[in-house]
PDB file of C-alpha atoms and ligand atoms in Angstrom:
ATOM      1  CA  MET A  39      74.706   6.707   6.964  1.00  0.00           C
ATOM      2  CA  LYS A  40      72.581   9.012   8.167  1.00  0.00           C
ATOM      3  CA  CYS A  41      71.653  12.208   5.596  1.00  0.00           C
ATOM      4  CA  PRO A  42      73.379  15.192   6.582  1.00  0.00           C
ATOM      5  CA  ALA A  43      71.155  17.782   5.779  1.00  0.00           C
ATOM      6  CA  CYS A  44      67.672  16.060   7.135  1.00  0.00           C
ATOM      7  CA  GLY A  45      68.798  13.555   9.270  1.00  0.00           C
ATOM      8  CA  ASN A  46      66.505  10.699   6.653  1.00  0.00           C
ATOM      9  CA  GLU A  47      68.458   6.996   6.329  1.00  0.00           C
ATOM     10  CA  LEU A  48      70.309   6.963   3.302  1.00  0.00           C
ATOM     11  CA  THR A  49      70.218   4.417   1.000  1.00  0.00           C
ATOM     12  CA  GLY A  50      72.621   3.238  -1.460  1.00  0.00           C
ATOM     13  CA  ILE A  51      71.708   3.386  -5.699  1.00  0.00           C
ATOM     14  CA  ASP A  52      73.556   1.468  -7.621  1.00  0.00           C
ATOM     15  CA  VAL A  53      74.861   3.953 -10.798  1.00  0.00           C
ATOM     16  CA  GLY A  54      76.972   2.067 -13.097  1.00  0.00           C
ATOM     17  CA  GLU A  55      79.927   0.748 -11.136  1.00  0.00           C
ATOM     18  CA  ILE A  56      79.598   2.733  -7.954  1.00  0.00           C
ATOM     19  CA  THR A  57      76.871   3.367  -5.256  1.00  0.00           C
ATOM     20  CA  VAL A  58      76.053   6.637  -4.738  1.00  0.00           C
ATOM     21  CA  ASP A  59      74.169   6.954  -0.790  1.00  0.00           C
ATOM     22  CA  ALA A  60      70.926   8.743  -1.520  1.00  0.00           C
ATOM     23  CA  CYS A  61      67.910  10.186   0.645  1.00  0.00           C
ATOM     24  CA  ARG A  62      65.039   9.064  -0.725  1.00  0.00           C
ATOM     25  CA  ASN A  63      62.109   9.870   0.468  1.00  0.00           C
ATOM     26  CA  GLY A  64      63.716  12.351   2.803  1.00  0.00           C
ATOM     27  CA  CYS A  65      65.295  15.494   1.276  1.00  0.00           C
ATOM     28  CA  GLY A  66      66.355  13.945  -2.320  1.00  0.00           C
ATOM     29  CA  GLY A  67      70.615  15.210  -1.719  1.00  0.00           C
ATOM     30  CA  ILE A  68      73.256  12.846  -2.554  1.00  0.00           C
ATOM     31  CA  TRP A  69      76.288  11.998  -0.970  1.00  0.00           C
ATOM     32  CA  PHE A  70      79.083  11.008  -3.312  1.00  0.00           C
ATOM     33  CA  ASP A  71      82.491   9.498  -1.717  1.00  0.00           C
ATOM     34  CA  GLN A  72      85.602  10.908  -3.275  1.00  0.00           C
ATOM     35  CA  LEU A  73      86.122  10.630  -6.529  1.00  0.00           C
ATOM     36  CA  GLU A  74      82.778   9.454  -7.438  1.00  0.00           C
ATOM     37  CA  LEU A  75      81.424  12.731  -8.478  1.00  0.00           C
ATOM     38  CA  ASN A  76      83.915  12.781 -11.101  1.00  0.00           C
ATOM     39  CA  ARG A  77      82.049   9.686 -12.621  1.00  0.00           C
ATOM     40  CA  LEU A  78      79.021  11.322 -13.232  1.00  0.00           C
ATOM     41  CA  ASP A  79      79.024  14.977 -13.112  1.00  0.00           C
ATOM     42  CA  GLU A  80      79.292  15.768 -16.999  1.00  0.00           C
ATOM     43  CA  GLN A  81      76.233  15.349 -19.396  1.00  0.00           C
ATOM     44  CA  HIS A  82      77.729  12.644 -21.659  1.00  0.00           C
ATOM     45  CA  GLU A  83      78.037  10.687 -18.302  1.00  0.00           C
ATOM     46  CA  THR A  84      74.645   8.893 -18.725  1.00  0.00           C
ATOM     47  CA  ALA A  85      74.651   6.685 -15.635  1.00  0.00           C
ATOM     48  CA  GLY A  86      74.054  10.163 -13.798  1.00  0.00           C
ATOM     49  CA  GLU A  87      70.687  10.607 -15.357  1.00  0.00           C
ATOM     50  CA  SER A  88      68.997   8.215 -13.205  1.00  0.00           C
ATOM     51  CA  LEU A  89      70.399  10.253  -9.598  1.00  0.00           C
ATOM     52  CA  LEU A  90      68.269  13.438 -10.776  1.00  0.00           C
ATOM     53  CA  ASP A  91      65.115  12.407  -9.673  1.00  0.00           C
ATOM     54  CA  ILE A  92      65.520  10.993  -6.400  1.00  0.00           C
ATOM     55  CA  GLU A  93      61.863  10.768  -4.596  1.00  0.00           C
ATOM     56  CA  ARG A  94      61.716  13.178  -2.324  1.00  0.00           C
ATOM     57  CA  ASP A  95      58.791  13.701   0.729  1.00  0.00           C
ATOM     58  CA  PRO A  96      57.846  16.596  -0.161  1.00  0.00           C
ATOM     59  CA  ALA A  97      57.105  17.570   3.389  1.00  0.00           C
ATOM     60  CA  VAL A  98      61.010  18.007   4.127  1.00  0.00           C
ATOM     61  CA  GLU A  99      62.294  21.306   4.315  1.00  0.00           C
ATOM     62  CA  LEU A 100      65.664  21.855   3.261  1.00  0.00           C
ATOM     63  CA  ASP A 101      67.773  24.387   5.129  1.00  0.00           C
ATOM     64  CA  ARG A 102      70.229  25.325   2.661  1.00  0.00           C
ATOM     65  CA  GLU A 103      72.009  27.758   4.642  1.00  0.00           C
ATOM     66  CA  ARG A 104      73.110  25.571   7.632  1.00  0.00           C
ATOM     67  CA  ARG A 105      76.618  23.777   7.782  1.00  0.00           C
ATOM     68  CA  ARG A 106      76.421  19.895   7.379  1.00  0.00           C
ATOM     69  CA  LYS A 107      78.616  17.225   9.022  1.00  0.00           C
ATOM     70  CA  CYS A 108      80.303  14.386   7.210  1.00  0.00           C
ATOM     71  CA  PRO A 109      78.182  11.332   7.111  1.00  0.00           C
ATOM     72  CA  SER A 110      81.103   9.685   7.510  1.00  0.00           C
ATOM     73  CA  CYS A 111      83.411  11.165   9.450  1.00  0.00           C
ATOM     74  CA  GLU A 112      83.376  11.812  13.277  1.00  0.00           C
ATOM     75  CA  ASP A 113      82.503  15.310  13.646  1.00  0.00           C
ATOM     76  CA  MET A 114      83.749  17.060  10.569  1.00  0.00           C
ATOM     77  CA  VAL A 115      82.053  19.876   9.089  1.00  0.00           C
ATOM     78  CA  LEU A 116      81.710  20.223   5.190  1.00  0.00           C
ATOM     79  CA  LEU A 117      83.254  23.120   3.074  1.00  0.00           C
ATOM     80  CA  ARG A 118      80.675  24.590   0.892  1.00  0.00           C
ATOM     81  CA  HIS A 119      82.667  25.815  -2.286  1.00  0.00           C
ATOM     82  CA  PHE A 120      81.367  25.988  -5.484  1.00  0.00           C
ATOM     83  CA  PHE A 121      81.430  23.356  -8.177  1.00  0.00           C
ATOM     84  CA  SER A 122      83.013  25.457 -11.334  1.00  0.00           C
ATOM     85  CA  PRO A 123      84.382  28.892 -11.878  1.00  0.00           C
ATOM     86  CA  LEU A 124      80.914  29.392 -13.102  1.00  0.00           C
ATOM     87  CA  LYS A 125      79.713  29.979  -9.407  1.00  0.00           C
ATOM     88  CA  MET A 126      75.958  28.108 -10.551  1.00  0.00           C
ATOM     89  CA  ALA A 127      76.420  25.473  -7.760  1.00  0.00           C
ATOM     90  CA  GLU A 128      77.286  24.779  -4.323  1.00  0.00           C
ATOM     91  CA  VAL A 129      78.636  21.181  -3.020  1.00  0.00           C
ATOM     92  CA  ASP A 130      79.263  20.219   0.824  1.00  0.00           C
ATOM     93  CA  GLU A 131      82.836  18.549   0.759  1.00  0.00           C
ATOM     94  CA  CYS A 132      84.602  16.562   3.390  1.00  0.00           C
ATOM     95  CA  PRO A 133      88.027  18.167   4.174  1.00  0.00           C
ATOM     96  CA  GLY A 134      88.312  14.501   6.018  1.00  0.00           C
ATOM     97  CA  CYS A 135      87.071  12.009   3.375  1.00  0.00           C
ATOM     98  CA  ALA A 136      86.961  14.094   0.396  1.00  0.00           C
ATOM     99  CA  GLY A 137      83.552  12.941  -0.179  1.00  0.00           C
ATOM    100  CA  VAL A 138      80.890  15.369  -1.119  1.00  0.00           C
ATOM    101  CA  TRP A 139      77.307  16.078  -0.525  1.00  0.00           C
ATOM    102  CA  LEU A 140      75.041  17.508  -2.980  1.00  0.00           C
ATOM    103  CA  ASP A 141      71.744  18.795  -2.168  1.00  0.00           C
ATOM    104  CA  VAL A 142      68.094  18.127  -4.489  1.00  0.00           C
ATOM    105  CA  GLY A 143      68.927  19.725  -8.025  1.00  0.00           C
ATOM    106  CA  GLU A 144      72.331  20.345  -7.249  1.00  0.00           C
ATOM    107  CA  LEU A 145      73.545  17.557  -9.590  1.00  0.00           C
ATOM    108  CA  ALA A 146      71.724  18.779 -12.461  1.00  0.00           C
ATOM    109  CA  LEU A 147      72.596  21.928 -11.926  1.00  0.00           C
ATOM    110  CA  ILE A 148      76.555  20.671 -11.794  1.00  0.00           C
ATOM    111  CA  ARG A 149      75.790  18.588 -15.487  1.00  0.00           C
ATOM    112  CA  SER A 150      74.252  21.597 -16.706  1.00  0.00           C
ATOM    113  CA  GLN A 151      77.970  23.529 -17.086  1.00  0.00           C
ATOM    114  CA  PHE A 152      79.751  21.685 -18.795  1.00  0.00           C
ATOM    115  CA  ALA A 153      79.581  18.942 -21.514  1.00  0.00           C
ATOM    116  CA  THR A 154      83.403  17.220 -21.076  1.00  0.00           C
ATOM    117  CA  LYS A 155      85.815  17.285 -18.809  1.00  0.00           C
ATOM    118  CA  GLU A 156      87.900  19.674 -21.047  1.00  0.00           C
ATOM    119  CA  GLU A 157      85.232  21.916 -20.969  1.00  0.00           C
ATOM    120  CA  ARG A 158      85.370  22.249 -17.984  1.00  0.00           C
ATOM    121  CA  GLU A 159      89.106  22.331 -17.209  1.00  0.00           C
ATOM    122  CA  LYS A 160      89.298  24.974 -19.975  1.00  0.00           C
ATOM    123  CA  ALA A 161      86.892  27.150 -17.887  1.00  0.00           C
ATOM    124  CA  ALA A 162      89.142  26.808 -14.771  1.00  0.00           C
ATOM    125  CA  GLU A 163      92.131  28.288 -16.246  1.00  0.00           C
ATOM    126  CA  GLU A 164      90.261  30.994 -18.000  1.00  0.00           C
ATOM    127  CA  TYR A 165      88.883  32.003 -14.399  1.00  0.00           C
ATOM    128  CA  PHE A 166      92.413  31.044 -12.992  1.00  0.00           C
ATOM    129  CA  ASP A 167      94.212  34.041 -15.602  1.00  0.00           C
ATOM    130  CA  ASP A 168      91.822  36.042 -15.079  1.00  0.00           C
ATOM    131  CA  LEU A 169      91.943  35.878 -11.753  1.00  0.00           C
ATOM    132  CA  PHE A 170      95.552  36.137 -11.338  1.00  0.00           C
ATOM    133  CA  GLY A 171      96.842  36.589 -14.926  1.00  0.00           C
ATOM    134  CA  GLU A 172      99.147  39.776 -13.843  1.00  0.00           C
ATOM    135  CA  GLU A 173     100.854  37.784 -10.873  1.00  0.00           C
ATOM    136  CA  LEU A 174     101.114  34.926 -13.755  1.00  0.00           C
ATOM    137  CA  ASP A 175     102.747  36.879 -15.981  1.00  0.00           C
ATOM    138  CA  LYS A 176     105.440  38.521 -13.120  1.00  0.00           C
ATOM    139  CA  MET A 177     106.074  34.708 -12.457  1.00  0.00           C
ATOM    140  CA  ALA A 178     106.692  33.659 -16.404  1.00  0.00           C
ATOM    141  CA  GLU A 179     109.353  36.274 -16.030  1.00  0.00           C
ATOM    142  CA  GLU A 180     111.095  35.116 -13.279  1.00  0.00           C
ATOM    143  CA  GLY A 181     110.836  31.765 -14.835  1.00  0.00           C
ATOM    144  CA  GLU A 182     109.079  28.772 -16.677  1.00  0.00           C
ATOM    145  CA  GLU A 183     109.517  26.554 -13.356  1.00  0.00           C
ATOM    146  CA  ARG A 184     108.529  29.070 -11.243  1.00  0.00           C
ATOM    147  CA  LEU A 185     104.971  29.201 -13.194  1.00  0.00           C
ATOM    148  CA  ARG A 186     104.424  25.776 -13.932  1.00  0.00           C
ATOM    149  CA  LYS A 187     104.464  25.443 -10.346  1.00  0.00           C
ATOM    150  CA  ALA A 188     102.335  28.324  -9.145  1.00  0.00           C
ATOM    151  CA  ARG A 189      99.969  26.172 -12.161  1.00  0.00           C
ATOM    152  CA  LYS A 190      99.714  23.214 -11.084  1.00  0.00           C
ATOM    153  CA  PHE A 191      98.929  23.962  -7.380  1.00  0.00           C
ATOM    154  CA  ALA A 192      96.597  26.413  -8.450  1.00  0.00           C
ATOM    155  CA  ASN A 193      94.554  23.151 -10.348  1.00  0.00           C
ATOM    156  CA  SER A 194      95.110  20.762  -7.274  1.00  0.00           C
ATOM    157  CA  LEU A 195      92.834  23.367  -5.508  1.00  0.00           C
ATOM    158  CA  LYS A 196      90.291  22.265  -8.068  1.00  0.00           C
ATOM    159  CA  PHE A 197      87.575  24.826  -8.661  1.00  0.00           C
ATOM    160  CA  ILE A 198      89.435  27.660  -6.845  1.00  0.00           C
ATOM    161  CA  CYS A 199      87.810  28.553  -3.274  1.00  0.00           C
ATOM    162  CA  PRO A 200      90.865  30.309  -1.737  1.00  0.00           C
ATOM    163  CA  SER A 201      89.588  31.059   1.828  1.00  0.00           C
ATOM    164  CA  TYR A 202      88.830  27.467   2.362  1.00  0.00           C
ATOM    165  CA  TYR A 203      91.388  25.737   0.675  1.00  0.00           C
ATOM    166  CA  ILE A 204      94.463  28.139   1.567  1.00  0.00           C
ATOM    167  CA  PRO A 205      95.397  29.061   4.673  1.00  0.00           C
ATOM    168  CA  GLY A 206      97.048  32.509   4.520  1.00  0.00           C
ATOM    169  CA  LYS A 207      98.097  34.718   1.954  1.00  0.00           C
ATOM    170  CA  GLN A 208     100.931  32.453  -0.375  1.00  0.00           C
ATOM    171  CA  GLU A 209     103.971  33.787  -1.415  1.00  0.00           C
ATOM    172  CA  TRP A 210     102.925  33.623  -5.208  1.00  0.00           C
ATOM    173  CA  GLY A 211      99.421  34.212  -4.756  1.00  0.00           C
ATOM    174  CA  ALA A 212      97.199  37.414  -5.462  1.00  0.00           C
ATOM    175  CA  PHE A 213      94.948  36.315  -1.510  1.00  0.00           C
TER     176      PHE A 213
HETATM  177 ZN1  LIG B 141      67.567  14.237   3.624  1.00  0.00          ZN
HETATM  178 ZN1  LIG B 142      84.244  12.741   5.936  1.00  0.00          ZN
END
């Protein structure tokens, strides 16, 4: 598998029970297959620490603006979105296989945001309420069921980046 950022060959690194693909001696980025990142993105998930220090080749220049292609799918451009409502770190996610690419330093940034899954979910919820609170109040008046559905849908968007994940305007939404 080739590095989507610098073209170097990725190598597998065992982390606990999973194996991620890292750009060693290249740009230092890491590829996580679907759901792998979830197991390493919080501080208490100590296995992730070993990935904070991938050996890099200092001569490799990283163009963080350039869009990347999925290293695993054919001809699939990765979508860039914020990892969390704190909007600190951006990640590149494949719409095909749901793998995630992190540039060097991004895992550390992500791990520094929330200590636990609960903390992260709480932040997402607060962010969502901020954005759509009024809309949600309206829905609550119209019925609990509708509100529940809307929330479920919003949560399924994970970290809320409407332009990437929701084509067009949703009948319930404020996009
Ligand atoms: Zn690379
Ligand atoms: Zn893919």
